[in-house]
Amino acid sequence: MPMEALKERIMRDGQGIGRGVLKVDSFLNHQIDVAFMDEIGRELAMRFQDRPVTKILTVESSGIPVACAVSRAMGYLPVVFAKKAAPNTMVEGVYSTDVKSFTKETVSTIRVSRKFLQPEDRILIVDDFLAYGASALGLTKLVRSAGASVEGIGVVIEKQFQEGSARLRQAGFLVESLAVIRSITDGNIEFE
Ligand code: 5GP
């Protein structure tokens, strides 16, 4: 079930770029509408209410506000975000994997400190966009490296035509998205 308010917001404020990119920086990716973000969090939390989630995992930076909104709606579960740069404060052991960035066309290493992923953790992965699935798949690898389990993957906007969701579902993951976009052509956004 799509979230109608999100679809309307994308139609009103979103901007399709070329054949594959959606710009939503007035409420999700640059400026943040916090009240709306909390609505998004409640909706995503509802999709996973039957899952015994212990922790929410995302990747910096645009996944963080989404993950915090989901946390608030799930009783303030801890949020961990994978880092894309290796700060010199990260001296303890880390789990890491390489991820190709869709928007920047670069490969970056994402890292999570070992102390924040434990084998008994049941992880909900959250992100703003799902395109080819590289970010989400990278996060599942970090979870598995820790011996923890993935309870599901929740995203705000899925671009179905880039097939990340199909790939992740084929790999056996439960994927939920609040808005599903079928195509972006010459700036024209079509929903599923
Ligand atoms: P994937 O790894 O699934 O190919 O891409 C997902 C990541 O790329 C997300 O974390 C998101 O930040 C970024 N991304 C992918 N497509 C878009 C898009 O159309 N617009 C924006 N703003 N970010 C995107």
CSV table of C-alpha atoms in Angstrom, one decimal, residues 91-182:
chain,number,residue,atom,x,y,z
A,91,VAL,CA,40.2,2.8,16.1
A,92,GLU,CA,38.4,-0.4,17.2
A,93,GLY,CA,37.5,-3.3,14.9
A,94,VAL,CA,35.0,-2.6,12.2
A,95,TYR,CA,32.9,-4.5,9.7
A,96,SER,CA,33.3,-3.0,6.2
A,97,THR,CA,32.2,-3.6,2.6
A,98,ASP,CA,32.4,-1.6,-0.6
A,99,VAL,CA,29.3,0.0,-2.1
A,100,LYS,CA,28.9,1.8,-5.4
A,101,SER,CA,27.1,5.1,-5.0
A,102,PHE,CA,24.2,5.6,-7.4
A,103,THR,CA,24.2,9.4,-7.3
A,104,LYS,CA,27.9,10.1,-7.1
A,105,GLU,CA,29.1,7.2,-9.4
A,106,THR,CA,31.9,6.4,-7.0
A,107,VAL,CA,32.8,3.4,-4.8
A,108,SER,CA,33.0,3.9,-1.1
A,109,THR,CA,33.7,1.7,1.8
A,110,ILE,CA,31.0,1.6,4.4
A,111,ARG,CA,32.0,0.8,8.0
A,112,VAL,CA,30.3,-0.1,11.3
A,113,SER,CA,32.1,-0.5,14.5
A,114,ARG,CA,32.0,-4.2,15.7
A,115,LYS,CA,30.7,-3.2,19.1
A,116,PHE,CA,27.4,-1.8,17.6
A,117,LEU,CA,26.5,-5.0,15.8
A,118,GLN,CA,26.1,-8.1,18.0
A,119,PRO,CA,25.2,-11.6,16.9
A,120,GLU,CA,21.9,-11.5,18.8
A,121,ASP,CA,20.8,-8.3,17.0
A,122,ARG,CA,17.8,-8.4,14.7
A,123,ILE,CA,18.2,-5.5,12.3
A,124,LEU,CA,15.8,-3.4,10.4
A,125,ILE,CA,17.7,-1.7,7.5
A,126,VAL,CA,16.3,1.7,6.5
A,127,ASP,CA,17.2,4.2,3.8
A,128,ASP,CA,15.7,7.1,1.9
A,129,PHE,CA,16.0,5.6,-1.7
A,130,LEU,CA,16.2,2.2,-3.1
A,131,ALA,CA,17.7,2.2,-6.6
A,132,TYR,CA,19.9,-0.7,-7.7
A,133,GLY,CA,20.1,-2.0,-4.2
A,134,ALA,CA,23.9,-1.6,-3.6
A,135,SER,CA,23.6,0.3,-0.4
A,136,ALA,CA,21.0,-2.0,1.1
A,137,LEU,CA,22.9,-5.1,0.0
A,138,GLY,CA,26.1,-3.6,1.5
A,139,LEU,CA,24.3,-3.1,4.8
A,140,THR,CA,23.0,-6.7,4.8
A,141,LYS,CA,26.6,-7.8,4.4
A,142,LEU,CA,27.7,-5.9,7.4
A,143,VAL,CA,24.9,-7.5,9.4
A,144,ARG,CA,25.8,-10.9,8.3
A,145,SER,CA,29.5,-10.3,9.1
A,146,ALA,CA,28.4,-9.7,12.7
A,147,GLY,CA,26.4,-12.9,12.7
A,148,ALA,CA,23.2,-10.9,13.3
A,149,SER,CA,20.0,-11.2,11.3
A,150,VAL,CA,18.1,-8.9,8.9
A,151,GLU,CA,14.4,-8.5,9.8
A,152,GLY,CA,13.6,-6.4,6.8
A,153,ILE,CA,14.5,-3.5,4.6
A,154,GLY,CA,12.4,-0.3,4.7
A,155,VAL,CA,12.8,2.6,2.2
A,156,VAL,CA,10.9,5.8,1.7
A,157,ILE,CA,11.1,5.8,-2.2
A,158,GLU,CA,11.7,2.8,-4.4
A,159,LYS,CA,12.7,3.3,-8.0
A,160,GLN,CA,11.3,0.0,-9.2
A,161,PHE,CA,12.8,0.4,-12.7
A,162,GLN,CA,16.4,0.2,-11.3
A,163,GLU,CA,15.5,-3.3,-9.9
A,164,GLY,CA,17.1,-3.1,-6.5
A,165,SER,CA,13.9,-4.2,-4.8
A,166,ALA,CA,13.5,-7.3,-7.1
A,167,ARG,CA,17.2,-8.2,-6.4
A,168,LEU,CA,16.8,-7.9,-2.7
A,169,ARG,CA,13.5,-9.9,-2.6
A,170,GLN,CA,15.0,-12.6,-4.7
A,171,ALA,CA,17.8,-12.8,-2.1
A,172,GLY,CA,15.0,-13.5,0.4
A,173,PHE,CA,14.7,-10.1,2.1
A,174,LEU,CA,11.4,-8.5,3.1
A,175,VAL,CA,11.3,-5.1,1.4
A,176,GLU,CA,8.8,-2.4,2.1
A,177,SER,CA,8.7,1.0,0.4
A,178,LEU,CA,6.3,3.9,0.9
A,179,ALA,CA,6.3,5.2,-2.7
A,180,VAL,CA,7.1,3.1,-5.8
A,181,ILE,CA,8.2,4.9,-8.9
A,182,ARG,CA,7.8,3.1,-12.2
